[in-house]
Coordinates of C-alpha atoms in Angstrom, one line a residue:
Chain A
X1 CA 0.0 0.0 0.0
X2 CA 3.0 2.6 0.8
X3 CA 4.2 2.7 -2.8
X4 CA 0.6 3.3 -4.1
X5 CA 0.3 6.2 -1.7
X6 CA 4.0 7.0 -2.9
X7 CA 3.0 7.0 -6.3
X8 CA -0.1 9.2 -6.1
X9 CA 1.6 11.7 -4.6
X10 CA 4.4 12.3 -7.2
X11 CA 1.6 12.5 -9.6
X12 CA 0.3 15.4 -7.6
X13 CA -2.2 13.2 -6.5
X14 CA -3.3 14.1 -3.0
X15 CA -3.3 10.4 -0.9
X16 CA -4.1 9.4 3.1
X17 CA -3.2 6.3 4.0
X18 CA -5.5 5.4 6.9
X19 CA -4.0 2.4 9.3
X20 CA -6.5 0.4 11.2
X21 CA -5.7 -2.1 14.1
X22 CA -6.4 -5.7 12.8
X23 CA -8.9 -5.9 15.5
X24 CA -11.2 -3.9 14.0
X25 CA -14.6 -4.5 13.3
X26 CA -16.8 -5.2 10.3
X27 CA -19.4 -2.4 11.0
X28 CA -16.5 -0.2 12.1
X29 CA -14.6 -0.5 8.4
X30 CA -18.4 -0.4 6.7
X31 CA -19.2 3.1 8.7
X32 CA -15.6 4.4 7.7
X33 CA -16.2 3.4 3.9
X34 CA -19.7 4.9 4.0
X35 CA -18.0 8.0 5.5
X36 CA -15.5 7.9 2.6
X37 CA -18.2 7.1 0.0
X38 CA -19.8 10.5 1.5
X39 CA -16.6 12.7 1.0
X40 CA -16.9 14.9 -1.8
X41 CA -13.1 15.3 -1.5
X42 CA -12.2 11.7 -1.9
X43 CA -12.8 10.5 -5.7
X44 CA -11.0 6.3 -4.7
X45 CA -11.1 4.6 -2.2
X46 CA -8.7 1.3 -2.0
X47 CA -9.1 -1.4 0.7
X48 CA -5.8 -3.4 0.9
X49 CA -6.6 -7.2 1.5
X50 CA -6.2 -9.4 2.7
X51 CA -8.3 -8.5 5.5
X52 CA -8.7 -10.3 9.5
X53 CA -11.1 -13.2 9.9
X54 CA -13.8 -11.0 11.1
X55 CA -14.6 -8.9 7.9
X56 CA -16.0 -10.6 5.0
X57 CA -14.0 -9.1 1.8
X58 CA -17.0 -9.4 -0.9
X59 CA -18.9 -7.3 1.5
X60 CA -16.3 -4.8 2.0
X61 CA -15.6 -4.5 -1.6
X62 CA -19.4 -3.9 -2.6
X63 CA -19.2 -1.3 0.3
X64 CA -17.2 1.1 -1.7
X65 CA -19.0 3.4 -3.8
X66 CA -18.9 1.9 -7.5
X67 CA -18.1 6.1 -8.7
X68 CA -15.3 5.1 -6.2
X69 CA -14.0 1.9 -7.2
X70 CA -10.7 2.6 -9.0
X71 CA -9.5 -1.3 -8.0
X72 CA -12.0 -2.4 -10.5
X73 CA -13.6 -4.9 -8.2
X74 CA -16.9 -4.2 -7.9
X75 CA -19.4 -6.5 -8.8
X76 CA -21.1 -3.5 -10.6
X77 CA -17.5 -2.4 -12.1
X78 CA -16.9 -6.1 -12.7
X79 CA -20.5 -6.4 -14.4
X80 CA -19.8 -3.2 -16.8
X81 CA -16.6 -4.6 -17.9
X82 CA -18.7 -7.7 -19.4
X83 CA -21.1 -5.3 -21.0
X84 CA -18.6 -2.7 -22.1
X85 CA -20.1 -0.1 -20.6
X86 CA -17.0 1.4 -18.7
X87 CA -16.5 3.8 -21.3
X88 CA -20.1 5.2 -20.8
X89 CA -19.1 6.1 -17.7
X90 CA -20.0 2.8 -14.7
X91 CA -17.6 1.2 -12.6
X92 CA -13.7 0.8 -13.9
X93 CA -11.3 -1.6 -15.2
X94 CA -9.4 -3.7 -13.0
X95 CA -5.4 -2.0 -12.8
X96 CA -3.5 -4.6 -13.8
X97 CA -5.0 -6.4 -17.2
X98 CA -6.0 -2.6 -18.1
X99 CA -1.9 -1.9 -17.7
X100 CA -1.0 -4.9 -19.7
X101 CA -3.2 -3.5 -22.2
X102 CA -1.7 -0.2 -22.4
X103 CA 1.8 -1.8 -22.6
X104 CA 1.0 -3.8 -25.6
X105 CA -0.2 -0.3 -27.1
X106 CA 2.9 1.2 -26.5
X107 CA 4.7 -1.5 -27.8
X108 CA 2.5 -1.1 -31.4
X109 CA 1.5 -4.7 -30.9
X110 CA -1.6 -5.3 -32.8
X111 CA -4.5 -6.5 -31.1
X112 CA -7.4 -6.0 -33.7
X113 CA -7.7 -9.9 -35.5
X114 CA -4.7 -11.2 -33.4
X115 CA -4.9 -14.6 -31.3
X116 CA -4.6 -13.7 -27.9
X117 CA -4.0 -16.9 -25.0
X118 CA -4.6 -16.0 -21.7
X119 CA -3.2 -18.2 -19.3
X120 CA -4.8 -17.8 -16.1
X121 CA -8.6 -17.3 -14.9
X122 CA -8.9 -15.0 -11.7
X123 CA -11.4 -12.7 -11.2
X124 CA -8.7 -9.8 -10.9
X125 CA -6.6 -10.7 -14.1
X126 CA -7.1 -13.7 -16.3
X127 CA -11.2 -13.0 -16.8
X128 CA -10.6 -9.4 -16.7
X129 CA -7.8 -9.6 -19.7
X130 CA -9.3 -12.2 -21.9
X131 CA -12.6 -9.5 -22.0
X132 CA -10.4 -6.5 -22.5
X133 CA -8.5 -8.2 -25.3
X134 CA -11.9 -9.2 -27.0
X135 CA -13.6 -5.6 -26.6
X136 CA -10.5 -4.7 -28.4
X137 CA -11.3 -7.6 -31.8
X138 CA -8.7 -10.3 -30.7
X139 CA -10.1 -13.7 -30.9
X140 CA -9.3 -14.7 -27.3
X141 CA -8.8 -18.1 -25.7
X142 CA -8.7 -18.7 -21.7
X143 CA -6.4 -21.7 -20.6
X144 CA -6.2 -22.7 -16.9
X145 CA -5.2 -25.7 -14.7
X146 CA -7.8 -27.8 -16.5
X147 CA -6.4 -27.0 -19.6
X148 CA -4.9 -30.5 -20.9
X149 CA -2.3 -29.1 -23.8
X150 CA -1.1 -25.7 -23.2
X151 CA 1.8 -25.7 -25.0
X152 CA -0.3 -26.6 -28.1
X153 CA -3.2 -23.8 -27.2
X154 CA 0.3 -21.3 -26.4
X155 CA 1.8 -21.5 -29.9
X156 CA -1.1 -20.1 -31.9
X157 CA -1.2 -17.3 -29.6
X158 CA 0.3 -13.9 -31.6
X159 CA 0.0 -12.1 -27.7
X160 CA 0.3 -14.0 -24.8
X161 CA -0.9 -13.1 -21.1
X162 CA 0.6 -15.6 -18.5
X163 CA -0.9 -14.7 -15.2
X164 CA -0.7 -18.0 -13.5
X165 CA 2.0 -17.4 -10.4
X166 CA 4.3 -20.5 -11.6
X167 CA 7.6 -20.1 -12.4
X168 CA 8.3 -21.8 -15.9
X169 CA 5.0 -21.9 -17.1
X170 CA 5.7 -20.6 -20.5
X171 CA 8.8 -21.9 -21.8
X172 CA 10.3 -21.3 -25.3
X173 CA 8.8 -24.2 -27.5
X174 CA 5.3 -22.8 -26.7
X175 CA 6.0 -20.1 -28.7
X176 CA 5.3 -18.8 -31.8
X177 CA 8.3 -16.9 -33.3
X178 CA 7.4 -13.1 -33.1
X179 CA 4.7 -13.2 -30.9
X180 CA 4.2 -10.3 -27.9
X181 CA 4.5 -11.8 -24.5
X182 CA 3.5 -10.4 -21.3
X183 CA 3.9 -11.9 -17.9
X184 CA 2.0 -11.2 -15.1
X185 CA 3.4 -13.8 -12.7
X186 CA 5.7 -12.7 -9.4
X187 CA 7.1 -15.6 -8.2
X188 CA 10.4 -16.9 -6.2
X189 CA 12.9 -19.2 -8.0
X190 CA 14.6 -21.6 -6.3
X191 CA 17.6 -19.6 -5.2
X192 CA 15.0 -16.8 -4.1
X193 CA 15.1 -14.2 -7.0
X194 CA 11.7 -12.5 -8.1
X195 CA 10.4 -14.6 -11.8
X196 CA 7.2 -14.2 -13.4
X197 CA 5.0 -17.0 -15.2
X198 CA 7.8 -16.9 -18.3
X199 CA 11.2 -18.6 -18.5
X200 CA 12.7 -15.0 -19.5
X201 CA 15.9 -15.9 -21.0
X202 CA 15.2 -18.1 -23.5
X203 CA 12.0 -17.0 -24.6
X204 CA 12.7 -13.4 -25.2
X205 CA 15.2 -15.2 -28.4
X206 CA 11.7 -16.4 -29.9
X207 CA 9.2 -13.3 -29.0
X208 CA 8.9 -10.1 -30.9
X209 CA 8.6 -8.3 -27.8
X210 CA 8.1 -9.9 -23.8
X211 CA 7.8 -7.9 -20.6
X212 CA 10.4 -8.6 -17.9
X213 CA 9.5 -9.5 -14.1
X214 CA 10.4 -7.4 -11.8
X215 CA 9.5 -3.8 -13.7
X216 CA 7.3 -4.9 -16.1
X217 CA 3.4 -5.4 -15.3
X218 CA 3.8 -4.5 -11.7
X219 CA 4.8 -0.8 -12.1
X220 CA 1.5 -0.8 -14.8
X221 CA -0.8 -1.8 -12.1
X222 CA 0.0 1.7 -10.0
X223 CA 0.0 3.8 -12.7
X224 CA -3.9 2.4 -13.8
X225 CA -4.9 3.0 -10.0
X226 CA -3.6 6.7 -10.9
X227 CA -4.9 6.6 -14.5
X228 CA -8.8 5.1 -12.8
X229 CA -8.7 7.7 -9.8
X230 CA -8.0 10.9 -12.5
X231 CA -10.8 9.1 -14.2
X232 CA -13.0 9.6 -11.7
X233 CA -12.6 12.9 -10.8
X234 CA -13.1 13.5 -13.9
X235 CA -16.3 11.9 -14.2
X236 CA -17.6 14.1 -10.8
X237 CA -16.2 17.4 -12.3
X238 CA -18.1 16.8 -15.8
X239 CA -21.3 15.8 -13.4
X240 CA -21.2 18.9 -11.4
X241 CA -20.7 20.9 -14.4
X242 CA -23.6 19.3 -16.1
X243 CA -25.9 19.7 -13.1
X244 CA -25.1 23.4 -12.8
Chain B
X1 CA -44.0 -12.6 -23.8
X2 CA -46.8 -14.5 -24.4
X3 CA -45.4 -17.7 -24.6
X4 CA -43.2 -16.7 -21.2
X5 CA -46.2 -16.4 -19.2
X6 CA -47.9 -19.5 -20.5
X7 CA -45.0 -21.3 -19.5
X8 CA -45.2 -20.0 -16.3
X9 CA -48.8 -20.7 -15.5
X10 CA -48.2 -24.4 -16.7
X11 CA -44.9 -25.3 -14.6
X12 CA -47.3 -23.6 -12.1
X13 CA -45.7 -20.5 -11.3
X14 CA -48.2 -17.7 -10.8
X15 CA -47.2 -15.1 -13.8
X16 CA -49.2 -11.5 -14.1
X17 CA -48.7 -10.1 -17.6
X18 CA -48.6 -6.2 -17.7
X19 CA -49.4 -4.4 -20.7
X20 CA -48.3 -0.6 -21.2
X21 CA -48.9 1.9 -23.4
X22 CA -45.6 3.0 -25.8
X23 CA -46.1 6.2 -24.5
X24 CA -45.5 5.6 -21.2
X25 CA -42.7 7.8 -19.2
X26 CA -39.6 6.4 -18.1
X27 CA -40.3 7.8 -14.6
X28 CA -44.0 6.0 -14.7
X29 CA -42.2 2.5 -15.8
X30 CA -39.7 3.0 -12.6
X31 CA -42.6 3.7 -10.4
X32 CA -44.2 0.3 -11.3
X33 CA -40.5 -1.7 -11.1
X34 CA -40.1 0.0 -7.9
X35 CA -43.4 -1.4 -6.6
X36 CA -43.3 -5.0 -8.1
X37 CA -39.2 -4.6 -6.4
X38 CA -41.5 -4.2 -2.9
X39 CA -43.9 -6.7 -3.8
X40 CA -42.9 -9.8 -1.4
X41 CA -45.4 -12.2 -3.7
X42 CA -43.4 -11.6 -7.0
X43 CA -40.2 -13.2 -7.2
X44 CA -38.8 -12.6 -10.9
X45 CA -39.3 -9.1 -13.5
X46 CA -39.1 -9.3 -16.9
X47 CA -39.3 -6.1 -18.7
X48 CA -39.7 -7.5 -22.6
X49 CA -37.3 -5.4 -24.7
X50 CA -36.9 -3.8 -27.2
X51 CA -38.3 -0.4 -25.3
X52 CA -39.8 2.9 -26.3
X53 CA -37.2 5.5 -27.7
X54 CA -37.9 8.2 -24.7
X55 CA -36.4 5.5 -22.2
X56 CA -33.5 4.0 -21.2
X57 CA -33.4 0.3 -21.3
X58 CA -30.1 0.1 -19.2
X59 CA -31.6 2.6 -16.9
X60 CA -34.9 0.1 -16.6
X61 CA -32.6 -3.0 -16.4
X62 CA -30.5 -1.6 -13.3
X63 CA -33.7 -0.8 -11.6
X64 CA -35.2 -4.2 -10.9
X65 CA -33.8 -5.3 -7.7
X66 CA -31.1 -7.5 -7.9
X67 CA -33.1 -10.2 -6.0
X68 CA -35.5 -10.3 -8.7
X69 CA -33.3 -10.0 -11.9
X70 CA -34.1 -13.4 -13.3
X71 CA -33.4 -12.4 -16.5
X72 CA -29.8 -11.9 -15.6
X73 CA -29.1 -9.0 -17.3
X74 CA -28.7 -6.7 -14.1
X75 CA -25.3 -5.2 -14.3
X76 CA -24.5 -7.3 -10.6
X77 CA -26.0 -10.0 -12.5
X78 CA -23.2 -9.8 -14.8
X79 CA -20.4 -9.0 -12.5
X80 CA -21.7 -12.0 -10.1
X81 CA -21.5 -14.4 -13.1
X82 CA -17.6 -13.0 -14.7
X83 CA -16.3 -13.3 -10.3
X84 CA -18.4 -17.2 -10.1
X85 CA -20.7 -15.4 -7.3
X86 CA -23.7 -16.9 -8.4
X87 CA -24.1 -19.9 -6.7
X88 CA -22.9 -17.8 -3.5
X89 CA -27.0 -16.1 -4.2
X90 CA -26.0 -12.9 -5.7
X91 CA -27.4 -12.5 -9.4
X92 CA -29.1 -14.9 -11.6
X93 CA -27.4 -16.4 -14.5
X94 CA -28.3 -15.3 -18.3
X95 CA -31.3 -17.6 -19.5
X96 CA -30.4 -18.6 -23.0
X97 CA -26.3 -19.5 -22.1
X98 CA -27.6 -21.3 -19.3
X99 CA -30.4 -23.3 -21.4
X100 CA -27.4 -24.6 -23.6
X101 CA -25.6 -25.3 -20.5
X102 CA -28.1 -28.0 -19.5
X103 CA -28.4 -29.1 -23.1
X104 CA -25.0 -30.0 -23.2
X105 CA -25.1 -31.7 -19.9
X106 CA -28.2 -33.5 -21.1
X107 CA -26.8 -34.7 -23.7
X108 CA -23.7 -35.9 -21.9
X109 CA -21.0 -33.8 -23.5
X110 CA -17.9 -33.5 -21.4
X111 CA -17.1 -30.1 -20.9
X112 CA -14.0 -29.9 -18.9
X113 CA -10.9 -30.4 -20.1
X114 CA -12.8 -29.9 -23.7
X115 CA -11.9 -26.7 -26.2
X116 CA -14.7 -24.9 -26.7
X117 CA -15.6 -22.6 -29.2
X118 CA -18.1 -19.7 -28.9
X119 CA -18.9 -17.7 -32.0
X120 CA -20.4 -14.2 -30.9
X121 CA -20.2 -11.9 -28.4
X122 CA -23.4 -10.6 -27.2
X123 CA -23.8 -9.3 -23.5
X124 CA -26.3 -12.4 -23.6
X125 CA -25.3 -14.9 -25.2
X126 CA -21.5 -14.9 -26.6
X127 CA -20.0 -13.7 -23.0
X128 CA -21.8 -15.5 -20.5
X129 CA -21.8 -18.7 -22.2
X130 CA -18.0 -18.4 -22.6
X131 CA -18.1 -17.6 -18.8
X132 CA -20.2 -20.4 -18.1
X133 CA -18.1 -23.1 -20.1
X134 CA -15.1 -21.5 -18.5
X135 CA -16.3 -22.2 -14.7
X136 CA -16.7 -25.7 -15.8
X137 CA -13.2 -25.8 -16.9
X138 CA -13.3 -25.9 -20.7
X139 CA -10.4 -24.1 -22.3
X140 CA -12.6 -21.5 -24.5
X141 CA -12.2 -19.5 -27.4
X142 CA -14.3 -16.4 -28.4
X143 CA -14.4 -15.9 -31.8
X144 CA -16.7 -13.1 -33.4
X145 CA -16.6 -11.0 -36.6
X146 CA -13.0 -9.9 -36.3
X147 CA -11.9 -13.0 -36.1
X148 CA -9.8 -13.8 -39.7
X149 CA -10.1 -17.7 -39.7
X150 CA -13.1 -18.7 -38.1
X151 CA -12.4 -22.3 -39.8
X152 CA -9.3 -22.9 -38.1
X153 CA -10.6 -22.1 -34.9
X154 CA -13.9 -23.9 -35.1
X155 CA -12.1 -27.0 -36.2
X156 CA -10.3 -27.1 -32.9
X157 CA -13.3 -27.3 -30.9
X158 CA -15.0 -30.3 -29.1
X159 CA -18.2 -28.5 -28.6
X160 CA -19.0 -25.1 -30.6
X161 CA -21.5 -23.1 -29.8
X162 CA -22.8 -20.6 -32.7
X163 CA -24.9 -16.8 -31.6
X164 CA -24.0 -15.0 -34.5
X165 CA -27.5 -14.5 -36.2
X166 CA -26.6 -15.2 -39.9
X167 CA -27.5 -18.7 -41.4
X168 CA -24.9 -20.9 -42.8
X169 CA -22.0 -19.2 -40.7
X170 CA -20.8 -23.1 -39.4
X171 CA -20.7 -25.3 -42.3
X172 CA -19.6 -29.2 -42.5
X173 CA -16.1 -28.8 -43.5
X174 CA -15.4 -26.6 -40.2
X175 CA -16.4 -28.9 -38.0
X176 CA -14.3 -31.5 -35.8
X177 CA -16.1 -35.2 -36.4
X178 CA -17.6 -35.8 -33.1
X179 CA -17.8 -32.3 -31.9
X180 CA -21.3 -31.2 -30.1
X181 CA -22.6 -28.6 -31.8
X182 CA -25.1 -26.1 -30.5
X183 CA -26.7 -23.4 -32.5
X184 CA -28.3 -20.2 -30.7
X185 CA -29.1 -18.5 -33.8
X186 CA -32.5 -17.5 -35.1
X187 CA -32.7 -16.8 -38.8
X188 CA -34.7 -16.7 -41.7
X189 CA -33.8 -18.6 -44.9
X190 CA -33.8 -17.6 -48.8
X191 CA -37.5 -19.0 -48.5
X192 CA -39.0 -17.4 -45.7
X193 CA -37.8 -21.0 -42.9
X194 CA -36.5 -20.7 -39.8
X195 CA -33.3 -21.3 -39.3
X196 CA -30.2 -21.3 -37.5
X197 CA -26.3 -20.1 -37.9
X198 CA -25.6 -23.7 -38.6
X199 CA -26.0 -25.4 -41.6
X200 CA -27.7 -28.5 -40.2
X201 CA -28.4 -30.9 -42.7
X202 CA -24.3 -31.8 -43.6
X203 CA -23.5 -30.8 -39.8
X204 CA -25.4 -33.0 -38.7
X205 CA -23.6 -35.9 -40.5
X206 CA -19.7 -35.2 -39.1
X207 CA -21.3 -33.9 -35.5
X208 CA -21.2 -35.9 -32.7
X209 CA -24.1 -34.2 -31.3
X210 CA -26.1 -30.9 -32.4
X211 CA -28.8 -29.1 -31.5
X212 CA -31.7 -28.3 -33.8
X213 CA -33.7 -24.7 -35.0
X214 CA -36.5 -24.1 -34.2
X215 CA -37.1 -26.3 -31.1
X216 CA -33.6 -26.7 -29.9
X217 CA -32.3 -24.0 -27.6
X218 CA -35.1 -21.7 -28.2
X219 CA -37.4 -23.4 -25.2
X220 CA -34.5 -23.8 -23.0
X221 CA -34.5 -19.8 -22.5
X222 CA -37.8 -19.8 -21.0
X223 CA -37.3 -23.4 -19.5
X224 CA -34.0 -21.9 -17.3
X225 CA -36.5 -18.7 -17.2
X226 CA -38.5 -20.5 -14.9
X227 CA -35.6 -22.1 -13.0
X228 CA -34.1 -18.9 -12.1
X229 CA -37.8 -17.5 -11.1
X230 CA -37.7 -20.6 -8.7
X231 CA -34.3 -19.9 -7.5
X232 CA -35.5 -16.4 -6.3
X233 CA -38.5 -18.2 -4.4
X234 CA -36.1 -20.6 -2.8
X235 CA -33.9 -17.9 -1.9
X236 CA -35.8 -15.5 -0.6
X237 CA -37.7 -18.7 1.3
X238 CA -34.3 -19.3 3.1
X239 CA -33.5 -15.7 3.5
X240 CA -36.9 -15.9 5.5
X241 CA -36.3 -19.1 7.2
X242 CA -32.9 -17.8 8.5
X243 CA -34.5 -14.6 10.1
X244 CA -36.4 -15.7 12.1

């Protein structure tokens, strides 16, 4: 949470990091969201999880006003992310798929008529992605644990999302020469150094373009928290203008 | 709607028809979902679409309660479905994705571990169903009208479901022998017959299984209509039971 708060505030961001005891309460945290959700001055609210045994999270998380919800987790935000309707102005995206998305833009990888893979199915990434990707005209297949040939399903893939938390996952042969590849994992090798999802070394000799682990997705994910929480100030500033 | 409520009355299910004027206000229509919303007799609201031009279907959609949306188009509804909150009791799954669901099962196709293809990508049909075969651990491609070789991709898929609304768009020589085939689409023919997306006189000869137009997955809708409308019973019945 300390390098979010960090990070707003070199973006000129005003950010208060509020610290509760772990004994708190359920109704406590609800009446301090509600007070939150209440504060014209506050335009996100973030609840760092996990949380203690006492508070239920999905309750927490619906809690937070959906004009609020610059984690992209409400069921609401989740729900307008199916139905594209993010852009009209309900809920936002979820940071980190919606930064993975914005570093395949910057990288001029084409999405429109590509095969995406999307390895991976959590409600936070993997679903998240594999709908972004399709609002944006690739033709976009989900693999998972249940999935009984990857490498087969990998190597058609032109982009590649491994979000899995496995080191090795996505080795070399699984990919098609040329294609983007973007790992989402943070893992621990053996000897204890921070890998993603993607066996790095060898399979940045057969991609067109691959993001590294540490400093590639993770850095994404702050800067969309930024990107949602401008987003929604702007939203309140074009309402109040329009209900002058 | 007709046929909706028929169905109804003969599973048993009381069903009240309401009939407005096309010049009724958006603010009158909210008035009258708000009261049905507070009506403890009425369990499930369907508002038959298309609506009137001076109101706002998604506004009309949002405001049946969520309790009640057994439809499934509720924006929660959707967001419960893409996070796998459903069975938890929040939201109700889309009818017509979930009629195929119970098709497939009927007819004893294996979904997981299967590659599924799902052509189309309707907020009711194309997405949820991709959800749905998802949760049950197929490995699932969407594929839609951007998609360059629908062939290819079809022709990887143990079960293929078509919602594309335009006949002939799955044809013999893209189908896998054996593959289950289910076809959402409703279309009319050179001469005036319904038929589907699937052209299912040669399909039906490599298919392992397929599903017919009409009569195929058309009654299903209202069939898993009625299912979700008696899901909402049970639940508010326990919701009941548990207070007191």
């Amino acid at each position: 949470m300390r390098n979010k708060v960090r990070a707003c505030e070199e973006a000129g961001l005003h950010s208060v990091l509020e610290r509760h005891d772990a004994s708190l309460s359920q109704p406590e945290l609800l009446a301090r969201i509600d007070a939150l959700n209440a504060d014209p001055a506050v335009h996100g609210i973030l609840v760092q999880m996990p949380l203690p045994p006492q508070i239920d999270p999905a309750r927490v998380i619906e809690a937070v006003a959906l004009s609020k919800d610059v984690d992209g987790f409400h069921l609401s935000s989740a729900g307008a992310l199916v139905s594209g309707r993010i852009d009209g102005g309900v809920g936002f995206r979820p940071c980190t798929p919606y930064g993975v998305l914005h570093m395949l833009d910057d990288a001029a990888v084409p999405i429109r008529g590509s095969r995406a893979v999307v390895i991976g199915r959590s409600n936070t990434v993997g679903k998240p992605m594999a709908l972004m990707l399709l609002a944006r005209d690739a033709t976009v297949t989900i693999a998972h644990s249940a999935t009984p040939d990857l490498a087969a399903i990998v190597r058609e893939a032109d982009i590649v999302v491994s979000a899995v938390g496995r080191a090795a996952t996505v080795t070399a042969d699984m990919i098609k020469p040329g294609a983007a590849v973007v790992d989402v994992g943070i893992n621990r090798d053996a000897i204890g150094r921070l890998v993603g999802d993607v066996d790095f070394d060898r399979v940045r000799d057969v991609a067109g373009w691959i993001s590294p682990v540490p400093g590639g997705v993770g850095p994404m994910t702050i800067t969309m928290l930024l990107d949602n929480t401008v987003l929604s100030a702007e939203r309140t500033s074009t309402r109040e203008g329009s209900s002058r």
